[in-house]
Coordinates of C-alpha atoms in Angstrom, one line a residue:
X1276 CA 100.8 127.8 87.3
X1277 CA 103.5 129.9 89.2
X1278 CA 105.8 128.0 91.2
X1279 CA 105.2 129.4 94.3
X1280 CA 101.6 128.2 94.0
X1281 CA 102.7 124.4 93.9
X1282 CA 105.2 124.7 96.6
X1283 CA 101.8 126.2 98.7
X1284 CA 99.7 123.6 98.0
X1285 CA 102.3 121.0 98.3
X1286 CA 103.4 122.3 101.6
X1287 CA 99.3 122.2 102.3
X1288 CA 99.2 118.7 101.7
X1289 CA 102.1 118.0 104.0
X1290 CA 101.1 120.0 106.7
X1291 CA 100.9 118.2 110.1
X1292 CA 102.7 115.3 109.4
X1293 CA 103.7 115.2 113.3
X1294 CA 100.3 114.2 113.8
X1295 CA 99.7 111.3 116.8
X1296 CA 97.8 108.6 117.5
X1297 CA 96.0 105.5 115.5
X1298 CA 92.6 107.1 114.9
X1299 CA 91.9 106.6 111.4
X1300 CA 89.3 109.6 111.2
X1301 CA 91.4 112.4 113.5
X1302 CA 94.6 111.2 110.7
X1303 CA 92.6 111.9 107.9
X1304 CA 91.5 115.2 109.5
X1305 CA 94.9 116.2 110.0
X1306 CA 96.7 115.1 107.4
X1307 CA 94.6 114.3 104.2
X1308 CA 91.9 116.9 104.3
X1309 CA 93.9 119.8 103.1
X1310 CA 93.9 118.4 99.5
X1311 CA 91.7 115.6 99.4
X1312 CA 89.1 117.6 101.1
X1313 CA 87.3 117.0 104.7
X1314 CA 84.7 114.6 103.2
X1315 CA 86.9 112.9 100.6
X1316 CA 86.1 115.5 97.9
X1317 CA 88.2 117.9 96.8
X1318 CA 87.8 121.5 95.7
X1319 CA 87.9 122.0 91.8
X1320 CA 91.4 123.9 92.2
X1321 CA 93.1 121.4 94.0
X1322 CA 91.9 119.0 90.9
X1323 CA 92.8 121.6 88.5
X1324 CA 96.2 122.3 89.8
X1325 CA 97.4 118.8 91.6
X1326 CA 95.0 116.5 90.0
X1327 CA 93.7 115.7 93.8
X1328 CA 91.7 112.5 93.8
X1329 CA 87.9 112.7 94.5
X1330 CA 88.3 109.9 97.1
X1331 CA 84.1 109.8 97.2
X1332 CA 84.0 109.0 93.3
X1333 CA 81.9 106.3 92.1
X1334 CA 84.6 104.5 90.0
X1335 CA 87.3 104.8 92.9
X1336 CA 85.2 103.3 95.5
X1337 CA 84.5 100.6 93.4
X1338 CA 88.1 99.4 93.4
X1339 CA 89.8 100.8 96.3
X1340 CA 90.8 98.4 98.8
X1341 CA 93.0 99.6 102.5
X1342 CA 96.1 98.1 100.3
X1343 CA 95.3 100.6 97.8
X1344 CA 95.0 103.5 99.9
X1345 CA 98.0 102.1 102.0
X1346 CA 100.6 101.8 98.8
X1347 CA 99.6 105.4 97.4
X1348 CA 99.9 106.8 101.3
X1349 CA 103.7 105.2 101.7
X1350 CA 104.7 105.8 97.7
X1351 CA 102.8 109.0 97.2
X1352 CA 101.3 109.8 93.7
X1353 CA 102.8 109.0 90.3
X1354 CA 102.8 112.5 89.5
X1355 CA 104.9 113.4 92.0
X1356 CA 102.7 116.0 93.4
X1357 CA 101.4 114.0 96.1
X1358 CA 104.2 113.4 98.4
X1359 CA 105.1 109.7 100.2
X1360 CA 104.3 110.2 103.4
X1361 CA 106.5 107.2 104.6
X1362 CA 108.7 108.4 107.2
X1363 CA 106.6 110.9 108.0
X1364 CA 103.9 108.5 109.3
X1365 CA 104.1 105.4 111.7
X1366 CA 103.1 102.0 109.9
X1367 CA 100.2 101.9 112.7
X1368 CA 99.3 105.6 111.3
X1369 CA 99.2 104.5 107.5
X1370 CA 97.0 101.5 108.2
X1371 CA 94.4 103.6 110.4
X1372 CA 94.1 106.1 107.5
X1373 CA 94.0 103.4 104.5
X1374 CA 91.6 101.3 106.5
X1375 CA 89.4 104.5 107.0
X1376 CA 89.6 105.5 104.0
X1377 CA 88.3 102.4 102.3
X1378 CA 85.7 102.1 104.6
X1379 CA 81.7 102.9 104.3
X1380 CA 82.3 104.6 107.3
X1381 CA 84.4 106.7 105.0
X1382 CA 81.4 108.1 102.6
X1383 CA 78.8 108.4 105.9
X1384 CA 81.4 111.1 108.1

């Protein structure tokens, strides 16, 4: 992939980090649904190129938990390509998002 690719889709993913407010949903919206995708699934080129997680998968729902989210929000992912967005969020906006995320709410927007 050309570099200039990754710095596009990683400047995607980081896009409106100045977001406000506690509302897990609106967060996610803003923040999240450039990679992982408006309903928790990604497209097959974000996968393909930044190994996005399908957040709707069968096997991830099984195990995630707000902590989970919560920890891979604030750390970012191992792969570096997903970026920590501690800092850039309030601890009130991290919480809102991981407990959204991990919701059944989540699957049913």
């Amino acid at each position: 992939m050309k570099p200039w690719i990754l710095l596009a889709l990683l400047a995607a993913c980081e896009k409106g980090t100045s977001a406000s407010g506690t509302d897990g949903p609106e967060l996610y919206q803003s923040l999240c649904a450039t990679c992982h995708g408006p309903k928790g699934k990604p497209t097959e080129a974000m996968v393909a190129r930044l190994s996005v997680k399908d957040l709707t998968s069968q096997e991830l729902r099984a195990r995630i938990t707000p902590v989970l989210v919560e920890g891979q929000i604030r750390k970012g992912s191992q792969n570096k390509l997903m970026p920590s967005f501690e800092g850039a969020m309030t601890d009130e906006q991290i919480k809102a998002v991981a407990a959204y995320v991990a919701s059944a709410g989540f699957l049913n927007q």
